[in-house]
Amino acid sequence: MFRTALRNVSAHKARLLMTAFAVMLGVTFITGSLVYGDSLHRAATAEATAGYERIAVDVAPDGPQAGGPAGIDARTVRTLAKLPGVAAAAGRVDGFAAVADRAGKLIGDGTSSQGGNFAPAADGKDPAYRFTEGSGPTGKDTIALDGTTAAKGGYRVGDTVRVGTDQGAASYTLNGIFRTDGTKLPSGGSLTLFTGATAQKLFLQAGRYQHVELTATPDTDVTRLLSRVESVLPKGTSAVTGARLAQIKANLATHDSDTMSQILVGFAAVALFVATFLISNTFTMLVARRTRELALMRAVGATRKQVRRILLVESLLVGAIASVTGLAVGTGVAGLLQALFAPADAPAAPLVLTPGTVIISLLAGTLLPMVAAWLPIRRAMAIPPVAALSTAEQTAPARAGSLRTGLSAALAVTGTVTVVYGALTTAKDARTVIGIGAALTLTGVIGLIPLLSRPFVTLLKPLLTRLAPVHGDLAARNTVRDPRRTGATATALAIALTLASGLSVLGASASQYLDRATTHALSADYVIKPAGGRQMTAATTEPLKKLPGATYSPLDQSTAYRLGGVSSVLTGVDPAHIGQLLRYDVIEGSLDNLAKGQIAVADFKADQAGWHVGQTLPLQRQNDKPGSVTIGAVYRADEQSDLMPSITAPDSLIARYDSAPTTHAILVATHGGPSRTALAAVTHALGDNPALTVLDQDGIRAQDSSGIGEQLNVFYALLSMALAIAALGIANTLAMSVLERRKEIGTLRALGLDRAGVTRMIRLEALLLGTLGATLGTVMGIFLGWALGRTLQQSVVGYELVLPWGRLGLGVVIALAGALLASFWPARRAARVDIPAAITAQ
């Protein structure tokens, strides 16, 4: 049986090529995803733990120290340095430090902009840093930069560098350029070294350190050293070994890589699912073409079980060959995935091919064809040998498809009702309900596509016959000749378009909501935000006092309040100017009451707590003495808005309870409105600080929506694999159809249909298949996008359904273009059919 299956695969290798290629693509994708994830995981672990081998023990406070000085004092550092087995004790101070390039722009995005202290040992070197140019900082006006940041900024030793911290911005002389490890410099970040005294002034306070790194002398037992360290530590301080720190850092560093790997594997599963339809369709056509051959085998003594085994072995061989090829190609594609998805400054990751990846890829690629081929083989075995030998082509007896059609219709209706129920309900598990309904609907529609193909083609037939009377009519008839084949081919395309359309609808709706939520309530010309999503201090607004004609107000957030027994966050504003900077849609009361020491509350907050204008509420922050405050206004607000506060309070009230509130944004209106001159004036007034970003409304809109656009582009790129497999399915179906209709095509040629006419007919068939799949996929995608969007409307005020006609149309155009490209080879093959040989074929 194995030899027979091997000969059959060799004899039908051209027909199985597309199937093998589809399996190979799916295995390539899943192999590349797994190899990429493992490689990135190992690289992130190596980077995060690099350098911890030099740290024997690390000492740090257990947490914030209330009522006392922060950090560890210099006396403790000296005590630790004198312990037996300690080679050196380096006190470390770390904080936020943003570096500007020569144009004054921030280098990086600010999320990993770090500053630290240079802590030289007795030999004048700090073991954490290896200098390639110059040396460490030697005075309060000097710094050192990591090599990557210096290269991005175009800096050399001796240049002047502008650096911004939470204490403001200043210019420093670059004294050295260094390399370091993952303990100090996160991937993609920047690191600025200051002298110890300067770093303490900027990030902590004089004479204090955030933690202490201890290096051990040779042959020192780290466990014993840890015990000696713990015996001399002051209260509220603890120690941990460098090995334990490395383990903690590794766990934190691999979270993002694990998430991306899971997303890629999910899309690889979609690609394999789409490939299932291509494989099943191919084996259906292959088995139908070989009905007489299989019947002859049965007639000469082969049992039904033996024939079934031969066909399953054929599918196994195809899957095995494709899997091995996909495994090899996928390993190489992992390098491409690193280039596409890994951050530009991410560490170089050697490709990691684990035994688990090999097993999963080979199993997926070999078992999938066998599962997909089972139903066509089972149907073929139902044909009696005598009936198969009596004609040139037989099909398995069908029962009018009533059971399949009825079950599919029931699933589609049940799924649709479930999705609608999930969309309209307010339950917390609404999205789970929608997910279950979507699976049922998709399954039902897949089963109904063969039934839907005939009326769909009938609907489009007048358009085809108007464009090409003869060729359009032939294409329409050929498309509906085998509804199951047409349905299986269109299904692959429909699945890909469903996902792409659904993502487009959700992305467009979310982008419009974010645009409205962030800019609708904004009257100010500019919003000042700290880089990297950090918080500012009240001192940041001081330079704006010197800006002529400017009106500004910080949004000072103060937490840990109990207002009317409800945990609350108060946002302090300048009562005199906030009405000119934010559009408050006041429902009840007046915003002028802020000047009287009263507060204004967002409608959703008032509804949740049952508050109203004129009500006096008890107010207490942490352990302060209790007080009270009166509600002076209620206004409409979006609970998800980044700018509009839930509780607006006068800054004088905040100052009474909180001496150091954090500021997440400063609103500024300039004299004469926004302009390049005004933007430059605001930036200069802030000290040309790279740690602060000055955004106009367009900048805010771009910043808030950029993340959604980037994520959608990644998902579209991943879905392109499913679209490619769907296009292969169309090409394979048409190619097999040409083989089945060889005699028919030869007869048409003999009757006068030229090669161009045959080519046009095949291409019109491809367009019909593409249109059917694209239409169903787009409709289902819009439906599911609407349903998921409805769940957001319950918690996101102002979210509305947006249909991105441009993106949806582009998806349909891409699908049709893919179908047309897929028809080139089958059309060319059909046009070159040998007329005499085709007419005499059996």
CSV table of N, CA, C and O in Angstrom, one decimal, residues 162 168-169 526 528 539-550 552 666 668 670 677-690 692 694:
chain,number,residue,atom,x,y,z
A,162,ARG,N,22.0,68.6,25.7
A,162,ARG,CA,20.9,69.1,26.6
A,162,ARG,C,20.1,67.9,27.1
A,162,ARG,O,19.7,67.0,26.4
A,168,GLY,N,14.0,69.8,35.7
A,168,GLY,CA,14.2,70.8,34.6
A,168,GLY,C,15.3,70.3,33.6
A,168,GLY,O,15.8,69.2,33.7
A,169,ALA,N,15.6,71.2,32.7
A,169,ALA,CA,16.6,70.9,31.7
A,169,ALA,C,17.9,71.7,31.9
A,169,ALA,O,17.9,72.8,32.4
A,526,TYR,N,-2.4,74.4,23.2
A,526,TYR,CA,-1.4,73.4,23.4
A,526,TYR,C,-1.6,72.6,24.7
A,526,TYR,O,-2.1,73.1,25.7
A,528,ILE,N,0.9,70.4,27.3
A,528,ILE,CA,2.2,70.0,27.6
A,528,ILE,C,2.2,68.7,28.4
A,528,ILE,O,1.5,68.6,29.4
A,539,ALA,N,6.2,72.6,39.9
A,539,ALA,CA,7.3,73.6,39.6
A,539,ALA,C,7.4,73.7,38.0
A,539,ALA,O,8.0,74.7,37.6
A,540,THR,N,6.9,72.7,37.3
A,540,THR,CA,7.0,72.8,35.8
A,540,THR,C,6.3,74.0,35.2
A,540,THR,O,6.7,74.5,34.2
A,541,THR,N,5.2,74.5,35.9
A,541,THR,CA,4.5,75.6,35.4
A,541,THR,C,5.1,77.0,35.6
A,541,THR,O,4.7,78.0,35.0
A,542,GLU,N,6.1,77.0,36.5
A,542,GLU,CA,6.7,78.3,36.9
A,542,GLU,C,7.3,79.1,35.7
A,542,GLU,O,7.0,80.3,35.6
A,543,PRO,N,8.0,78.4,34.8
A,543,PRO,CA,8.5,79.2,33.6
A,543,PRO,C,7.4,79.8,32.7
A,543,PRO,O,7.7,80.8,32.1
A,544,LEU,N,6.2,79.3,32.7
A,544,LEU,CA,5.1,79.8,31.9
A,544,LEU,C,4.7,81.2,32.4
A,544,LEU,O,4.0,81.9,31.6
A,545,LYS,N,5.0,81.5,33.6
A,545,LYS,CA,4.6,82.9,34.1
A,545,LYS,C,5.3,84.0,33.3
A,545,LYS,O,4.8,85.1,33.2
A,546,LYS,N,6.4,83.7,32.7
A,546,LYS,CA,7.2,84.7,31.9
A,546,LYS,C,6.8,84.7,30.5
A,546,LYS,O,7.3,85.5,29.7
A,547,LEU,N,5.8,83.9,30.1
A,547,LEU,CA,5.3,83.8,28.7
A,547,LEU,C,4.3,84.9,28.5
A,547,LEU,O,3.2,84.8,29.0
A,548,PRO,N,4.6,85.9,27.7
A,548,PRO,CA,3.6,87.1,27.5
A,548,PRO,C,2.3,86.6,26.9
A,548,PRO,O,2.2,85.9,25.9
A,549,GLY,N,1.2,87.0,27.5
A,549,GLY,CA,-0.1,86.8,27.0
A,549,GLY,C,-0.6,85.4,27.1
A,549,GLY,O,-1.7,85.0,26.5
A,550,ALA,N,0.1,84.5,27.8
A,550,ALA,CA,-0.3,83.1,27.9
A,550,ALA,C,-1.3,82.9,29.1
A,550,ALA,O,-1.2,83.5,30.1
A,552,TYR,N,-2.8,79.6,31.2
A,552,TYR,CA,-2.4,78.2,31.4
A,552,TYR,C,-3.0,77.7,32.7
A,552,TYR,O,-3.4,78.5,33.6
A,666,ILE,N,-0.5,70.0,31.2
A,666,ILE,CA,-0.6,71.5,31.4
A,666,ILE,C,-1.3,72.0,30.2
A,666,ILE,O,-0.8,71.8,29.1
A,668,VAL,N,-2.4,75.2,27.8
A,668,VAL,CA,-1.8,76.5,27.5
A,668,VAL,C,-2.6,77.1,26.3
A,668,VAL,O,-2.8,76.4,25.3
A,670,THR,N,-2.2,80.6,24.0
A,670,THR,CA,-1.3,81.7,23.7
A,670,THR,C,-2.0,82.8,23.1
A,670,THR,O,-3.1,82.7,22.5
A,677,THR,N,5.4,80.2,15.8
A,677,THR,CA,6.1,81.2,16.7
A,677,THR,C,5.6,80.9,18.1
A,677,THR,O,6.4,80.9,19.0
A,678,ALA,N,4.3,80.7,18.3
A,678,ALA,CA,3.8,80.4,19.6
A,678,ALA,C,4.3,79.1,20.2
A,678,ALA,O,4.7,79.0,21.3
A,679,LEU,N,4.4,78.1,19.3
A,679,LEU,CA,4.9,76.8,19.7
A,679,LEU,C,6.4,76.9,20.2
A,679,LEU,O,6.8,76.4,21.2
A,680,ALA,N,7.2,77.7,19.4
A,680,ALA,CA,8.6,77.9,19.8
A,680,ALA,C,8.7,78.6,21.1
A,680,ALA,O,9.6,78.4,21.9
A,681,ALA,N,7.8,79.6,21.3
A,681,ALA,CA,7.9,80.4,22.5
A,681,ALA,C,7.5,79.5,23.7
A,681,ALA,O,8.2,79.7,24.8
A,682,VAL,N,6.5,78.7,23.6
A,682,VAL,CA,6.2,77.8,24.7
A,682,VAL,C,7.3,76.8,25.0
A,682,VAL,O,7.7,76.6,26.2
A,683,THR,N,7.9,76.2,24.0
A,683,THR,CA,9.0,75.3,24.1
A,683,THR,C,10.2,76.0,24.8
A,683,THR,O,10.8,75.4,25.7
A,684,HIS,N,10.5,77.2,24.3
A,684,HIS,CA,11.6,77.9,24.9
A,684,HIS,C,11.4,78.3,26.3
A,684,HIS,O,12.3,78.3,27.2
A,685,ALA,N,10.1,78.7,26.6
A,685,ALA,CA,9.8,79.1,28.0
A,685,ALA,C,10.0,77.9,29.0
A,685,ALA,O,10.3,78.1,30.2
A,686,LEU,N,9.8,76.7,28.5
A,686,LEU,CA,10.0,75.5,29.3
A,686,LEU,C,11.4,75.1,29.4
A,686,LEU,O,11.7,74.0,30.0
A,687,GLY,N,12.3,75.9,28.9
A,687,GLY,CA,13.7,75.6,29.0
A,687,GLY,C,14.2,74.6,27.9
A,687,GLY,O,15.3,74.0,28.1
A,688,ASP,N,13.5,74.5,26.8
A,688,ASP,CA,13.9,73.6,25.7
A,688,ASP,C,14.2,72.2,26.3
A,688,ASP,O,15.2,71.6,26.1
A,689,ASN,N,13.3,71.8,27.1
A,689,ASN,CA,13.4,70.6,27.9
A,689,ASN,C,12.9,69.4,27.1
A,689,ASN,O,11.8,69.2,26.7
A,690,PRO,N,13.8,68.4,26.7
A,690,PRO,CA,13.4,67.3,25.9
A,690,PRO,C,12.5,66.3,26.7
A,690,PRO,O,11.8,65.5,26.1
A,692,LEU,N,9.8,67.2,28.1
A,692,LEU,CA,8.5,67.8,28.0
A,692,LEU,C,8.1,67.9,26.5
A,692,LEU,O,8.9,68.3,25.7
A,694,VAL,N,5.4,69.4,23.8
A,694,VAL,CA,4.3,70.4,23.5
A,694,VAL,C,3.5,70.0,22.3
A,694,VAL,O,4.1,69.9,21.2
